[in-house]
Structure formats: C-alpha cells, structure tokens
Amino acid sequence: MCIPCLLKLLPQKKTLLFHLRPPDIDLATLIDKLQKNADKVEKNIIETEQNLNRVSTERLYLWITNQSQRVSHSSCLPTNKHVNAPSKIMRQLRVRVTKLREEHDHIYHITRSEQVPTVNWGKIVDEKLANVNNKGYGQDLLTVENEVEEHNIFHSEVEALDGLDGQQAKYNKLLASSSARQKNLLSLRDYMQRCTNELYWMEQQAEERSAYDWSDNNLDYPARKRQYENFISKCLEAKEKSITQLNEDGEELIEQNHPGKNVIGAHMDAVHADWKEYLNLLICEENHLKNMDDYHKFHKDARDTSDLLKRLETEISQKYNPEFKDMYQMEGLIADLNDQAKAMDHFDERLKALQKRSLQVLPLKYRRETPQKLLPIEALCEYETEGSILRGERYTLLRNNGSKWDMKDANGRTMSVPAVCFIIPPTDPEAVAVADNLINQHKGIKQKVASSKSALQAQLAELKKESTGDKQEQQCRQLMAGLDKVVGDLDKQEKAIYSRVRPPLEQTRPVQDSADRLQDIKDIAAAVRKIEPEKSSKVQEAESFLRSSPKCASAPQLYSKVDEANKKYNKVDLLLKCADDKLQNSYRLENSLQNGKALLSSYENKLAREEVAPSDSTSLEKTQRELAVSLVIHATLTLNKKKSTLSYVFRLRRRGTSVWSWRRTIMLCCNSRKYSRERKCVKKLCEPKKFKSSETQRPRWTL
C-alpha cells in the first residue's frame, strides 16, 4: 500500500470533525452520522495496520529512491529536506496509527480480570455514625442554617440505607442519632431565629431613638409623645411577654441538655442585655418628652403673657387719656384703672409662677450645638461602654457630635456615648431672660397705670373746680358715663366669648379642652348676669331722665347710649347661647368619637392580628356585622347620628386612615334609604373598592 493511500486517514478525520459542528442537524441524525464516521475510521485503522505489516523496508527504500529520482528531474533542485520528508511523515503516521489502535483495543476489546466490587456496609454505617457524633452545631445563625441544609441531605442518605442485612442494629442507632441531630438543629435554628428577630427589632429601636432630634428645634414632639403613650399602653406588655417566653424557652432547652446550650445561653444573655438597654431607652424617651413639653409650654405661656401685657399697655395708652373727657367719663376711667390695678396685682402670681418655671427649663438648644464652655450633663440611665455610666451621675460634656457626645467622668476618663442617655440640667439662660423681661414689662405697665390714674385725677379736680354749668346737663353726662361703663364691661365679656369659641380644639386632648371651654362659658355667663342688673338700672334712670328733661342739650347722645347698651347686652346674651350650644355639640361629638374609637379598638386590634381577610363569604359577612354593630352603638351615643358618623369619616380621611374594614362598616351603617345621601357622601369620600363574594383571594387588611 502506497503512502498516498495511507494519508487518506487525514481527510476522513477532517470530515468527521466537520460533521460534528452543523448547528441545525437533528440529534438522532447527528448521532447516526457520528457512528458511521467512527465505523469508517475503525475500518481504515485496521486496513492500514495490515498493509503496514506487508510493506518491507526494501520496497519502502526503493519507493523513496524512485521518488527522489523523480524529484531530481523536476524543475526544482532537490535538497536534503525534500529527501528526508517522506521518512519523517511515515514515522509520525506510524506512531499515530499505533496510538489509535491501542485506544481502539482499550475501548472495544477490554476484558475484566478483577471480580465484581463489594461494599463494606458496616464500615459505611460506622463512618456515618462517627460523622453524626462528631459534628458541631455552629455559633451563629448562618452556620446553623448551613448545618441544617447539610444534615437534611445526610439524613436522606441515612434513610436510603434502610434494609441492610446484618447491620440493622447499627443502622437503627445511626438513624436515631441522625434524627436527634436533625431535631436539635431545627430547634436551635428556630430559637436563634427568634432571638435574632428580637435583637434586630431592639437594635432598630435603639438606633431610631439615638437619631431622634430631642432639641428645641423639634416641634413635632406631640406626635412622638402620642406614639410613645400608645406603645406603653398597648404594645409594651405584649413585647415583654414575648421576651419572657423567649427566656423561658431557652432555659427549657438548656435544662434538656441541648447540644447547643452554650450558643443558646449566649443568645439569652444578648437578648436580656438588649432588653435591659431598651427599657432604659424608654426611660430616657419619657424624660426627654417631658422636658420638651415643659420647654415649649413655658415659652408658649411666656409669649401669651407678653402679648397680653402688650395689649394692656396699648389699651392704657389709648383709652385712659384725659384729653377730651368730661368729669363723669373720667370718674368711670378712674374706676376702671382701679380694677386694672387689682388685676395687675393678681397678675403678679402668674409672673412669679413663670419665673419659677424658668429655673426648671432645660437648655435644649445645646443639644444641637456645642456650647462655648464645658457644661455638666446628667445620665438618665445606666449604660455600658468603655466605662460604666451610672444613672443620676454628673459628667462633663466635651463635644456635641449629634447622636454621640464626647464626655469625661470625674476621674478624667473620656468616652463617646449616645446623647439620648443624657440631659443637660437646668438652668436655661434664655428662659431665665424671658421671665425677667416679663417681670420688667409688668412693672412698667403698673407704673403706667399709676401715672394715668394720677393724670385723670388731676384733670378731674380741675374740671370740678370749673364746673358751673346746668345741673341737668351734668346729670345727663353722668348717666352717659354709667352707660359707657356698662357697654365697656359687656364688650370685655364679648371678647372673652370669642376667645373661647374661635380657636380650634387641641388635637391631643379635644374632649378635655371642650369641657374646659364649656366651663369658661358658664363663668362668662355668670359675669354677664351680674352686669344685667346694673345695665337695667342705668337704662331706667336714663329713660326717666329723658322723659323728665327731653330738651336737655345732651339728650340725643343719651338716647344713643341707651340704645347702644340694650343692643350690646342682647348681642352678648345671644352670643352666649350660640357659644354654649356650639361647645355642647362639640363636647358631645368629641366624646362620641372617643367612645367610638374605644369601641372599635378591639376590632381594629383583631384585624391587625389577622394577615388577610376571611377567605369565605360567611366569615366575612360575620366580621362585617360585628363591625357594623360596633359603629351603630357608637353612633347612638351622639345627639345626631348622621352628623357624628360623617364627622368621624371626615376625621379619618384627614388623618390619612384607610382601614378597609372601617370603610365597609360605615357603608353598612348608612345602608338604608334614610341615609341614602349620607351613603353617597361616604362612598365618594372613602372610595371603597368593589367587593365580589366569589373571590377566593381577599385583600390584605390596610392599617
């Protein structure tokens, strides 16, 4: 066989490789082609080996010589490289063919000389048992979760070994050990997960309180106070029970000699430490809220007092001017000034109380900026850091870093601690300055009252000396002065009524505020009733004088004064009735809202504990009926059910409340012809989604 024939193998291999690549050939077709090409290669290899055995060295040499001679007669001159090329190709080809032959025999003519392998199941069971007994449980939640996953696979392998002959006792021991480890891992993971959840929650609470602004800049502290009071009254007890249950479960696992008892104990200690720190933070929060409330209330009362003193000063300057006044008007003004002087004496007590409060106000401004000098600070709770912080101890503030303060103790040791754990004790220089300014302002007004009284008395004495006019004219002017005093007293009561009715109720205490205003209106009504006899007496005297002396020069003015006094009294009396009616309705409404909220709170808490609404229509209708009954009871507590219910809805809307159940309940309450208009109003206001009883999935409660 000639060398060109032997080289046929190379194109065949390329053909094989070419057929391996087409991307669009079906898998079965591709496998068939591969098999055919492989058979062809195998056949060529066998034929090539047989031909190689028949080719002798002499014939090969003659063939090479012949080829060399042919090359020498060609146009290209022969070289040693061209002569030696066929021999080199033959050697490479023979090595390659020999290698292919060996691989072919290994694949297609292999003979198994060894015996069928056997498995030592006893050894495998012993190894797995040793693995179970020597495995640890991990120190953190991630490791324990990995152990759980690995052991689930291991336990499946153990269960697959069931039914071994002669190894049943060992297998039962292995299965029991694996099951026990699986149970211990699951209980450990669940306990660690519960501890981790509580630790994460307490960490978030601590970070939130540390980052909160407890300075004077924060004007939204009432919302924080309501949130705190709501948590203390409704959630703290449940959270404490959860922590206590976690501790009891940990102790029970330790008593059962759980293999991971060291990890369980460490988590119990961590939860206990964080819970103690959280309770300390609650103490700090309560103190901060009280201090902020005292600070802002003091400054509000100081501003109100300052405004009152300014109005009083303006009134004294304008009203008690002796110019263009007759002696009877001056006598009335002097009597008013005497009353003002008595009121100013009572005002002293209010200013003294403010001054006393100013000494207890904390300098909250320094919580947001570093003071120019070192200030003492007081610890509100115990705290463990680089050193121990003791409650009630005094330290020195070095630098205000926002949520962290740099401070040093009595021994000179510096520490960086959360600012929420400390207060800057009184006094506040600004609060003291405000109180001092009010006292000085009050003294100035008292001096002004005294000087105005002196001026009026001096002018009155001059007028009395000069008075030689008609007695009827003097009597007429005296009657006009008396009516002016009555009108002035009624005007004061009118202003007092407006001051009680016009301002909105305090959102934090609407029921108590409306009750206080009702009491104020009653006091004003009592004062008006005391003025009424004086008004009637002055009016009768004036009318009698006008009948007896109709031609007096000042008679027209006296007529107008009488008419003014009657109109002013009627106006104040009507205003009192309207104010009382408005405040009575407001009190009933706010009281009804509060009672309704209390009645619905149990259902709201029940809905909050449920993740989804009832899945069947029967349970859903039952829940709706319960909610409807509660709201109907709430509505009957009011004087006007229609107004109260709609007012409740509007309040919920303004506050952003979107409880799914309340929308349904209100619609049920208005589900009658009597309240068709109200139902349309509620429907438009609440925009409830349409409900289909055939739905299998219910919407989640929106809280």
XYZ file of C-alpha atoms in Angstrom, residues 160-471:
312
model
C -31.767 5.378 51.864
C -29.602 2.772 53.684
C -32.649 1.120 55.247
C -32.892 -2.655 54.799
C -29.222 -3.670 55.176
C -28.767 -7.337 56.040
C -26.860 -7.936 59.250
C -26.477 -4.210 60.014
C -29.950 -3.393 61.320
C -28.855 -2.661 64.906
C -26.119 -0.288 63.774
C -28.463 1.266 61.256
C -31.144 1.884 63.894
C -28.567 3.592 66.088
C -27.390 5.697 63.153
C -30.968 6.646 62.231
C -31.790 7.607 65.830
C -28.646 9.739 66.111
C -29.332 11.430 62.786
C -32.966 12.140 63.729
C -31.903 13.524 67.094
C -29.328 15.801 65.468
C -31.881 16.959 62.932
C -34.363 17.789 65.701
C -31.704 19.610 67.729
C -30.562 21.600 64.712
C -34.118 22.649 63.885
C -34.908 23.681 67.466
C -31.602 25.557 67.706
C -32.197 27.349 64.414
C -35.751 28.315 65.372
C -34.662 29.651 68.770
C -31.726 31.557 67.295
C -34.012 32.997 64.616
C -36.460 34.245 67.247
C -33.622 35.758 69.253
C -32.199 37.368 66.127
C -35.572 38.876 65.258
C -35.926 40.398 68.715
C -32.327 41.622 68.727
C -32.784 43.228 65.322
C -36.015 44.921 66.439
C -34.387 46.278 69.601
C -31.359 47.442 67.627
C -33.620 49.334 65.219
C -35.457 50.911 68.145
C -32.182 51.962 69.764
C -30.868 53.478 66.532
C -34.136 55.318 65.935
C -34.153 56.832 69.427
C -30.475 57.749 69.226
C -31.002 59.550 65.904
C -34.183 61.366 67.016
C -33.976 65.122 67.500
C -34.545 65.863 71.193
C -33.598 69.542 70.861
C -35.721 72.690 70.822
C -35.874 72.586 67.004
C -38.238 69.617 67.031
C -41.816 70.910 67.061
C -43.358 67.551 66.143
C -42.748 66.044 69.560
C -46.517 65.768 70.378
C -46.844 63.097 67.669
C -43.879 61.285 69.182
C -45.487 61.562 72.604
C -48.731 60.023 71.329
C -46.751 57.221 69.706
C -44.881 56.573 72.946
C -48.039 56.549 75.059
C -49.765 54.245 72.576
C -46.841 51.800 72.706
C -46.699 51.851 76.505
C -50.424 51.231 76.866
C -50.936 48.687 74.070
C -47.683 47.059 72.955
C -45.169 47.031 75.799
C -46.897 44.273 77.749
C -47.093 42.022 74.672
C -43.439 42.647 73.869
C -42.455 41.886 77.443
C -44.368 38.608 77.277
C -42.533 37.719 74.070
C -39.142 38.372 75.677
C -40.143 36.420 78.799
C -41.337 33.478 76.682
C -38.063 33.541 74.769
C -36.127 33.355 78.021
C -38.283 30.505 79.340
C -37.854 28.525 76.117
C -34.095 28.994 76.316
C -33.977 27.796 79.897
C -36.058 24.759 78.955
C -33.649 23.849 76.135
C -30.698 24.202 78.497
C -32.427 22.013 81.113
C -32.934 19.382 78.401
C -29.147 19.424 77.901
C -29.428 20.630 74.319
C -26.121 20.129 72.453
C -26.132 23.813 71.513
C -26.782 25.038 75.060
C -23.720 27.294 75.027
C -24.998 29.096 71.949
C -28.496 29.247 73.447
C -27.113 30.737 76.655
C -25.149 33.341 74.705
C -28.265 34.379 72.793
C -30.299 34.532 76.013
C -27.698 36.845 77.543
C -27.682 39.041 74.428
C -31.472 39.347 74.424
C -31.504 40.085 78.151
C -28.833 42.779 77.800
C -30.536 44.429 74.825
C -33.935 44.289 76.524
C -32.474 45.994 79.584
C -30.940 48.637 77.337
C -34.268 49.080 75.541
C -36.130 49.628 78.819
C -33.508 52.195 79.766
C -34.085 53.937 76.444
C -37.812 54.057 77.203
C -36.990 55.804 80.477
C -34.801 58.266 78.570
C -37.539 58.863 75.993
C -40.123 59.570 78.679
C -37.798 62.112 80.321
C -36.967 63.797 77.027
C -40.634 64.093 76.051
C -41.472 65.620 79.426
C -38.575 68.065 79.171
C -39.546 69.069 75.622
C -43.165 69.522 76.713
C -42.120 71.709 79.664
C -39.784 73.734 77.433
C -42.330 74.512 74.724
C -45.193 75.070 77.177
C -43.094 77.565 79.127
C -42.199 79.522 76.013
C -45.827 79.422 74.795
C -47.106 80.719 78.134
C -44.387 83.360 78.123
C -45.391 84.510 74.622
C -49.075 84.608 75.580
C -48.265 86.616 78.710
C -46.094 89.011 76.746
C -48.856 89.543 74.155
C -51.383 90.175 76.922
C -49.134 92.729 78.558
C -48.577 94.483 75.220
C -52.321 94.707 74.562
C -52.883 96.007 78.077
C -50.198 98.623 77.635
C -51.713 99.744 74.321
C -55.185 99.933 75.871
C -53.923 102.048 78.767
C -52.202 104.443 76.388
C -55.263 104.862 74.161
C -58.254 104.537 76.482
C -57.103 106.301 79.626
C -56.067 109.548 78.001
C -57.519 112.527 79.951
C -57.903 114.696 76.861
C -61.429 115.404 75.550
C -63.082 113.695 78.540
C -65.673 115.178 80.892
C -65.516 114.623 84.600
C -68.085 111.808 84.606
C -66.151 109.887 81.961
C -63.001 110.461 83.967
C -64.661 109.076 87.080
C -65.535 105.931 85.097
C -61.995 105.655 83.736
C -60.537 106.067 87.213
C -62.801 103.238 88.440
C -61.585 101.089 85.516
C -57.989 101.848 86.392
C -58.630 100.761 89.961
C -59.928 97.449 88.608
C -56.892 97.204 86.319
C -54.585 97.789 89.291
C -56.252 94.932 91.199
C -55.958 92.672 88.137
C -52.294 93.567 87.828
C -51.770 92.542 91.446
C -53.276 89.117 90.666
C -51.099 89.016 87.559
C -48.042 89.063 89.806
C -48.751 85.467 90.851
C -48.748 84.338 87.228
C -45.411 86.009 86.592
C -43.888 84.539 89.729
C -45.004 81.060 88.601
C -43.410 81.661 85.188
C -40.200 82.826 86.807
C -40.128 79.719 88.986
C -40.720 77.509 85.941
C -37.906 79.233 84.048
C -35.433 77.894 86.602
C -36.515 74.307 85.775
C -36.434 74.577 81.976
C -33.633 72.596 80.320
C -31.336 74.300 77.787
C -32.458 72.157 74.842
C -30.614 74.450 72.425
C -27.303 72.940 73.489
C -28.440 69.515 72.286
C -28.000 70.719 68.700
C -24.872 72.826 69.099
C -21.686 72.690 71.108
C -21.696 75.357 73.859
C -18.877 77.836 74.224
C -17.922 76.430 77.618
C -17.907 72.991 79.216
C -21.309 72.008 80.577
C -22.356 69.380 83.092
C -24.595 66.577 81.865
C -26.629 64.053 83.831
C -27.143 60.371 82.954
C -30.774 59.273 82.631
C -29.981 55.559 82.682
C -27.228 53.029 83.079
C -25.107 52.347 80.014
C -22.155 50.067 79.376
C -19.466 51.439 77.067
C -15.734 51.989 77.513
C -16.699 52.584 81.127
C -19.848 52.251 83.211
C -22.394 55.078 83.050
C -24.490 55.275 86.222
C -27.947 56.766 86.380
C -28.098 60.172 88.076
C -24.347 60.749 87.939
C -22.928 64.021 86.600
C -20.393 64.117 83.750
C -18.793 66.857 81.643
C -19.768 67.434 78.009
C -16.705 67.952 75.813
C -18.136 67.928 72.296
C -21.562 67.570 70.706
C -21.302 65.198 67.726
C -25.019 64.883 67.065
C -26.247 61.489 68.200
C -22.946 60.873 70.025
C -21.438 63.018 72.754
C -17.833 63.110 73.862
C -17.736 63.380 77.635
C -15.500 62.668 80.606
C -16.214 61.371 84.075
C -14.974 62.555 87.460
C -11.738 60.572 87.005
C -10.946 62.342 83.724
C -11.652 59.314 81.530
C -13.134 60.318 78.157
C -15.911 58.331 76.465
C -18.181 58.597 73.439
C -21.767 57.779 74.404
C -25.275 58.126 72.871
C -26.696 61.576 73.544
C -30.144 60.110 74.224
C -28.865 58.765 77.555
C -28.143 62.249 78.937
C -29.762 65.588 79.691
C -28.209 69.000 80.153
C -29.609 70.039 83.530
C -31.138 73.496 84.223
C -30.909 76.385 84.050
C -31.575 77.712 80.556
C -30.196 81.278 80.274
C -32.742 82.157 77.570
C -35.714 81.009 79.671
C -34.488 82.992 82.673
C -34.031 86.083 80.485
C -37.582 85.724 79.103
C -39.049 85.571 82.622
C -37.032 88.599 83.742
C -38.217 90.589 80.713
C -41.848 89.787 81.529
C -41.403 90.987 85.099
C -39.817 94.230 83.905
C -42.622 94.671 81.362
C -45.201 94.144 84.107
C -43.530 96.706 86.358
C -43.558 99.232 83.532
C -47.296 98.708 82.964
C -48.041 99.127 86.676
C -46.161 102.403 86.653
C -48.098 103.478 83.569
C -51.416 102.646 85.282
C -50.404 104.694 88.301
C -49.326 107.665 86.168
C -52.526 107.511 84.062
C -54.634 107.427 87.220
C -52.810 110.429 88.628
C -53.306 112.360 85.398
C -57.020 111.536 85.317
C -57.479 112.522 88.955
C -55.712 115.825 88.417
C -57.805 116.597 85.351
C -60.953 115.590 87.226
C -60.150 118.010 90.048
C -59.688 120.831 87.552
C -62.991 120.060 85.865
C -64.819 120.019 89.194
C -63.460 123.472 90.019
C -64.543 124.803 86.646
C -67.967 123.102 86.614
C -70.622 125.864 86.984
C -72.960 124.638 84.200
C -76.528 123.386 84.115
C -77.355 120.636 86.631
